[in-house]
PDB file of C-alpha atoms in Angstrom:
ATOM      1  CA  MET A   1     224.914 216.582 -69.444  1.00 47.00           C
ATOM      2  CA  SER A   2     222.902 218.673 -71.851  1.00 45.00           C
ATOM      3  CA  THR A   3     219.946 217.397 -73.787  1.00 45.00           C
ATOM      4  CA  HIS A   4     217.485 218.873 -76.209  1.00 40.00           C
ATOM      5  CA  ASP A   5     213.978 217.995 -77.265  1.00 40.00           C
ATOM      6  CA  VAL A   6     214.291 218.007 -81.073  1.00 38.00           C
ATOM      7  CA  GLY A   7     216.916 217.806 -83.795  1.00 42.00           C
ATOM      8  CA  LEU A   8     219.763 220.332 -83.805  1.00 41.00           C
ATOM      9  CA  ASP A   9     218.258 222.282 -86.702  1.00 45.00           C
ATOM     10  CA  GLU A  10     215.145 222.958 -84.631  1.00 58.00           C
ATOM     11  CA  MET A  11     216.584 223.092 -81.094  1.00 74.00           C
ATOM     12  CA  THR A  12     214.073 224.786 -78.803  1.00 88.00           C
ATOM     13  CA  GLU A  13     215.627 224.030 -75.427  1.00 94.00           C
ATOM     14  CA  VAL A  14     218.788 222.889 -73.700  1.00 95.00           C
ATOM     15  CA  VAL A  15     218.603 221.071 -70.376  1.00 95.00           C
ATOM     16  CA  VAL A  16     221.626 220.594 -68.123  1.00 95.00           C
ATOM     17  CA  HIS A  17     221.302 217.766 -65.580  1.00 92.00           C
ATOM     18  CA  SER A  18     223.765 217.380 -62.748  1.00 90.00           C
ATOM     19  CA  GLN A  19     225.784 214.189 -62.844  1.00 86.00           C
ATOM     20  CA  ASP A  20     225.595 213.958 -59.028  1.00 85.00           C
ATOM     21  CA  ASN A  21     221.825 214.464 -58.759  1.00 91.00           C
ATOM     22  CA  PRO A  22     219.569 214.337 -61.855  1.00 89.00           C
ATOM     23  CA  ALA A  23     216.859 216.284 -59.954  1.00 93.00           C
ATOM     24  CA  VAL A  24     219.160 219.316 -60.161  1.00 95.00           C
ATOM     25  CA  ARG A  25     218.825 220.880 -63.591  1.00 95.00           C
ATOM     26  CA  VAL A  26     218.915 224.093 -65.571  1.00 97.00           C
ATOM     27  CA  ARG A  27     216.750 224.630 -68.636  1.00 97.00           C
ATOM     28  CA  PHE A  28     217.238 227.217 -71.413  1.00 95.00           C
ATOM     29  CA  CYS A  29     214.018 227.729 -73.363  1.00 96.00           C
ATOM     30  CA  ASP A  30     211.604 230.180 -75.005  1.00 94.00           C
ATOM     31  CA  ARG A  31     214.198 231.970 -77.101  1.00 91.00           C
ATOM     32  CA  PHE A  32     213.375 234.640 -79.598  1.00 89.00           C
ATOM     33  CA  ARG A  33     215.368 237.186 -81.518  1.00 86.00           C
ATOM     34  CA  PRO A  34     213.561 240.529 -81.821  1.00 84.00           C
ATOM     35  CA  ASP A  35     216.349 242.039 -83.931  1.00 84.00           C
ATOM     36  CA  GLU A  36     219.908 241.408 -85.139  1.00 82.00           C
ATOM     37  CA  ASP A  37     221.503 242.738 -81.922  1.00 83.00           C
ATOM     38  CA  CYS A  38     220.218 240.329 -79.287  1.00 86.00           C
ATOM     39  CA  VAL A  39     218.613 237.054 -78.314  1.00 88.00           C
ATOM     40  CA  HIS A  40     216.049 236.733 -75.521  1.00 91.00           C
ATOM     41  CA  TYR A  41     215.488 233.476 -73.667  1.00 93.00           C
ATOM     42  CA  ALA A  42     214.251 232.074 -70.364  1.00 96.00           C
ATOM     43  CA  ILE A  43     216.266 230.126 -67.807  1.00 96.00           C
ATOM     44  CA  GLU A  44     214.756 227.730 -65.302  1.00 96.00           C
ATOM     45  CA  ALA A  45     216.687 226.336 -62.327  1.00 96.00           C
ATOM     46  CA  CYS A  46     215.245 223.314 -60.512  1.00 95.00           C
ATOM     47  CA  ALA A  47     216.377 221.321 -57.508  1.00 95.00           C
ATOM     48  CA  PRO A  48     214.553 219.630 -54.639  1.00 95.00           C
ATOM     49  CA  GLY A  49     212.580 222.492 -53.069  1.00 94.00           C
ATOM     50  CA  LEU A  50     213.479 225.029 -55.780  1.00 94.00           C
ATOM     51  CA  ASN A  51     211.767 225.978 -59.029  1.00 94.00           C
ATOM     52  CA  ALA A  52     212.978 229.353 -60.309  1.00 93.00           C
ATOM     53  CA  ARG A  53     212.594 231.020 -63.678  1.00 93.00           C
ATOM     54  CA  VAL A  54     213.842 234.239 -65.225  1.00 92.00           C
ATOM     55  CA  ASP A  55     212.054 235.315 -68.383  1.00 91.00           C
ATOM     56  CA  GLU A  56     213.681 237.327 -71.141  1.00 86.00           C
ATOM     57  CA  VAL A  57     217.328 237.041 -70.257  1.00 90.00           C
ATOM     58  CA  VAL A  58     219.097 239.070 -72.939  1.00 87.00           C
ATOM     59  CA  ALA A  59     222.239 238.032 -74.791  1.00 84.00           C
ATOM     60  CA  TRP A  60     223.645 240.971 -76.774  1.00 79.00           C
ATOM     61  CA  ILE A  61     225.817 240.191 -79.781  1.00 73.00           C
ATOM     62  CA  TRP A  62     228.486 242.626 -78.513  1.00 66.00           C
ATOM     63  CA  ASP A  63     228.400 241.157 -74.995  1.00 62.00           C
ATOM     64  CA  ALA A  64     230.945 238.727 -73.553  1.00 64.00           C
ATOM     65  CA  ASP A  65     229.350 235.492 -74.690  1.00 87.00           C
ATOM     66  CA  LEU A  66     228.246 232.623 -72.444  1.00 91.00           C
ATOM     67  CA  VAL A  67     229.261 230.110 -75.121  1.00 90.00           C
ATOM     68  CA  SER A  68     232.784 231.560 -75.324  1.00 91.00           C
ATOM     69  CA  PHE A  69     233.078 231.239 -71.540  1.00 93.00           C
ATOM     70  CA  LEU A  70     232.035 227.576 -71.691  1.00 94.00           C
ATOM     71  CA  GLU A  71     234.372 226.867 -74.617  1.00 93.00           C
ATOM     72  CA  GLU A  72     237.265 228.308 -72.611  1.00 92.00           C
ATOM     73  CA  LEU A  73     236.401 225.917 -69.767  1.00 93.00           C
ATOM     74  CA  VAL A  74     236.386 223.035 -72.267  1.00 93.00           C
ATOM     75  CA  ARG A  75     239.868 224.008 -73.503  1.00 90.00           C
ATOM     76  CA  ASP A  76     241.077 223.877 -69.888  1.00 87.00           C
ATOM     77  CA  PHE A  77     239.666 220.378 -69.296  1.00 78.00           C
ATOM     78  CA  ARG A  78     242.753 219.453 -67.247  1.00 84.00           C
ATOM     79  CA  GLY A  79     241.698 221.978 -64.642  1.00 84.00           C
ATOM     80  CA  TRP A  80     242.310 225.387 -63.126  1.00 88.00           C
ATOM     81  CA  ASP A  81     242.641 226.925 -59.693  1.00 89.00           C
ATOM     82  CA  GLY A  82     239.905 228.945 -58.073  1.00 92.00           C
ATOM     83  CA  GLU A  83     236.597 230.047 -59.474  1.00 95.00           C
ATOM     84  CA  ARG A  84     235.842 231.454 -62.929  1.00 95.00           C
ATOM     85  CA  VAL A  85     232.799 233.682 -63.322  1.00 96.00           C
ATOM     86  CA  TRP A  86     230.710 234.918 -66.247  1.00 94.00           C
ATOM     87  CA  GLN A  87     227.778 237.320 -65.990  1.00 92.00           C
ATOM     88  CA  ASN A  88     225.398 238.684 -68.602  1.00 89.00           C
ATOM     89  CA  ASN A  89     225.233 242.418 -69.238  1.00 86.00           C
ATOM     90  CA  ASP A  90     221.989 242.881 -67.270  1.00 85.00           C
ATOM     91  CA  HIS A  91     223.404 241.036 -64.220  1.00 86.00           C
ATOM     92  CA  ASP A  92     220.352 238.792 -63.914  1.00 89.00           C
ATOM     93  CA  PHE A  93     222.248 235.607 -64.809  1.00 92.00           C
ATOM     94  CA  THR A  94     225.651 234.548 -63.476  1.00 95.00           C
ATOM     95  CA  LEU A  95     227.561 231.333 -64.092  1.00 96.00           C
ATOM     96  CA  SER A  96     230.521 230.364 -61.937  1.00 97.00           C
ATOM     97  CA  ALA A  97     232.745 227.347 -62.504  1.00 96.00           C
ATOM     98  CA  VAL A  98     235.099 225.390 -60.265  1.00 96.00           C
ATOM     99  CA  PHE A  99     237.228 222.394 -61.158  1.00 94.00           C
ATOM    100  CA  ARG A 100     237.247 219.261 -59.002  1.00 88.00           C
ATOM    101  CA  SER A 101     240.390 217.107 -59.032  1.00 83.00           C
ATOM    102  CA  SER A 102     238.249 214.157 -60.186  1.00 84.00           C
ATOM    103  CA  GLY A 103     237.955 215.813 -63.612  1.00 88.00           C
ATOM    104  CA  HIS A 104     234.527 217.341 -63.054  1.00 91.00           C
ATOM    105  CA  VAL A 105     233.342 220.917 -63.311  1.00 94.00           C
ATOM    106  CA  GLY A 106     230.853 222.436 -60.889  1.00 95.00           C
ATOM    107  CA  LEU A 107     228.710 225.013 -62.642  1.00 96.00           C
ATOM    108  CA  THR A 108     226.716 227.260 -60.311  1.00 97.00           C
ATOM    109  CA  TRP A 109     223.861 228.897 -62.186  1.00 97.00           C
ATOM    110  CA  THR A 110     222.596 231.977 -60.322  1.00 95.00           C
ATOM    111  CA  LEU A 111     219.368 233.680 -61.345  1.00 94.00           C
ATOM    112  CA  ARG A 112     218.730 237.197 -60.041  1.00 90.00           C
ATOM    113  CA  PRO A 113     215.902 238.975 -61.892  1.00 87.00           C
ATOM    114  CA  TRP A 114     215.679 242.716 -61.392  1.00 79.00           C
ATOM    115  CA  PRO A 115     218.982 242.791 -59.451  1.00 70.00           C
ATOM    116  CA  THR A 116     218.573 246.404 -58.374  1.00 71.00           C
ATOM    117  CA  ALA A 117     214.895 246.205 -57.359  1.00 72.00           C
ATOM    118  CA  ALA A 118     213.961 246.261 -53.694  1.00 69.00           C
ATOM    119  CA  GLY A 119     212.596 242.920 -52.598  1.00 74.00           C
ATOM    120  CA  GLY A 120     214.212 241.048 -55.471  1.00 81.00           C
ATOM    121  CA  TRP A 121     215.201 237.408 -55.157  1.00 88.00           C
ATOM    122  CA  GLU A 122     218.141 235.203 -56.052  1.00 91.00           C
ATOM    123  CA  GLY A 123     218.311 231.460 -56.589  1.00 92.00           C
ATOM    124  CA  SER A 124     221.103 229.152 -57.656  1.00 95.00           C
ATOM    125  CA  VAL A 125     221.784 225.505 -58.375  1.00 96.00           C
ATOM    126  CA  THR A 126     225.046 223.712 -58.996  1.00 95.00           C
ATOM    127  CA  THR A 127     225.392 221.062 -61.678  1.00 95.00           C
ATOM    128  CA  TRP A 128     228.433 218.785 -61.885  1.00 93.00           C
ATOM    129  CA  LEU A 129     229.598 217.718 -65.336  1.00 92.00           C
ATOM    130  CA  GLU A 130     232.531 215.756 -66.714  1.00 91.00           C
ATOM    131  CA  ALA A 131     235.171 218.305 -67.764  1.00 90.00           C
ATOM    132  CA  GLY A 132     235.697 216.916 -71.273  1.00 88.00           C
ATOM    133  CA  GLU A 133     232.859 215.485 -73.319  1.00 91.00           C
ATOM    134  CA  GLN A 134     229.898 216.676 -71.227  1.00 93.00           C
ATOM    135  CA  MET A 135     231.211 220.245 -71.079  1.00 93.00           C
ATOM    136  CA  SER A 136     231.964 220.173 -74.798  1.00 94.00           C
ATOM    137  CA  THR A 137     228.442 218.951 -75.595  1.00 95.00           C
ATOM    138  CA  LEU A 138     226.944 221.661 -73.381  1.00 95.00           C
ATOM    139  CA  ALA A 139     228.961 224.392 -75.123  1.00 94.00           C
ATOM    140  CA  ALA A 140     227.948 223.100 -78.569  1.00 93.00           C
ATOM    141  CA  ASP A 141     224.271 222.787 -77.631  1.00 94.00           C
ATOM    142  CA  LEU A 142     224.162 226.286 -76.159  1.00 92.00           C
ATOM    143  CA  ARG A 143     225.978 227.685 -79.195  1.00 89.00           C
ATOM    144  CA  HIS A 144     223.287 226.239 -81.411  1.00 90.00           C
ATOM    145  CA  PHE A 145     220.477 227.343 -79.082  1.00 90.00           C
ATOM    146  CA  LEU A 146     221.723 230.942 -78.793  1.00 86.00           C
ATOM    147  CA  HIS A 147     223.294 231.463 -82.227  1.00 80.00           C
ATOM    148  CA  GLY A 148     221.789 228.785 -84.452  1.00 74.00           C
ATOM    149  CA  ASN A 149     218.804 228.624 -86.786  1.00 57.00           C
ATOM    150  CA  TRP A 150     216.743 231.813 -86.599  1.00 49.00           C
ATOM    151  CA  SER A 151     213.586 230.772 -88.377  1.00 45.00           C
ATOM    152  CA  ASP A 152     211.789 231.566 -85.085  1.00 44.00           C
ATOM    153  CA  ARG A 153     212.669 235.278 -85.252  1.00 42.00           C
ATOM    154  CA  GLY A 154     209.995 237.341 -83.504  1.00 42.00           C
TER     155      GLY A 154
END
């Protein structure tokens, strides 16, 4: 389920907690919009034994949008076969989704900063959410976080 720390008009972060294990979470934070073409933000992935962060993930306005990917999963709340995958343009953030017959969606959040650099690292966590309301709330919260109020433009 997603949560945020302030009212929707001032949303500064979105946190996704796994339904199966609340210690497993993903946090979107530290967003800024340097110009009209993109949004920068940080992603943190946490689980027992893992604390990973990628700074300045870039979402381009012309890019295939993370929110659109999530909204498509919400529309298919009755399920799908196989795995669906979304990746940002810089390939440092990937989200894959699988549907469990119990009506839950497993979202695997993979962070891979500097994917072409020698000695780079990769970390991922999987959060399980209810396919209907929890996924819908996540999509709406991320839409507002990534595309909402831009009074914090840098």
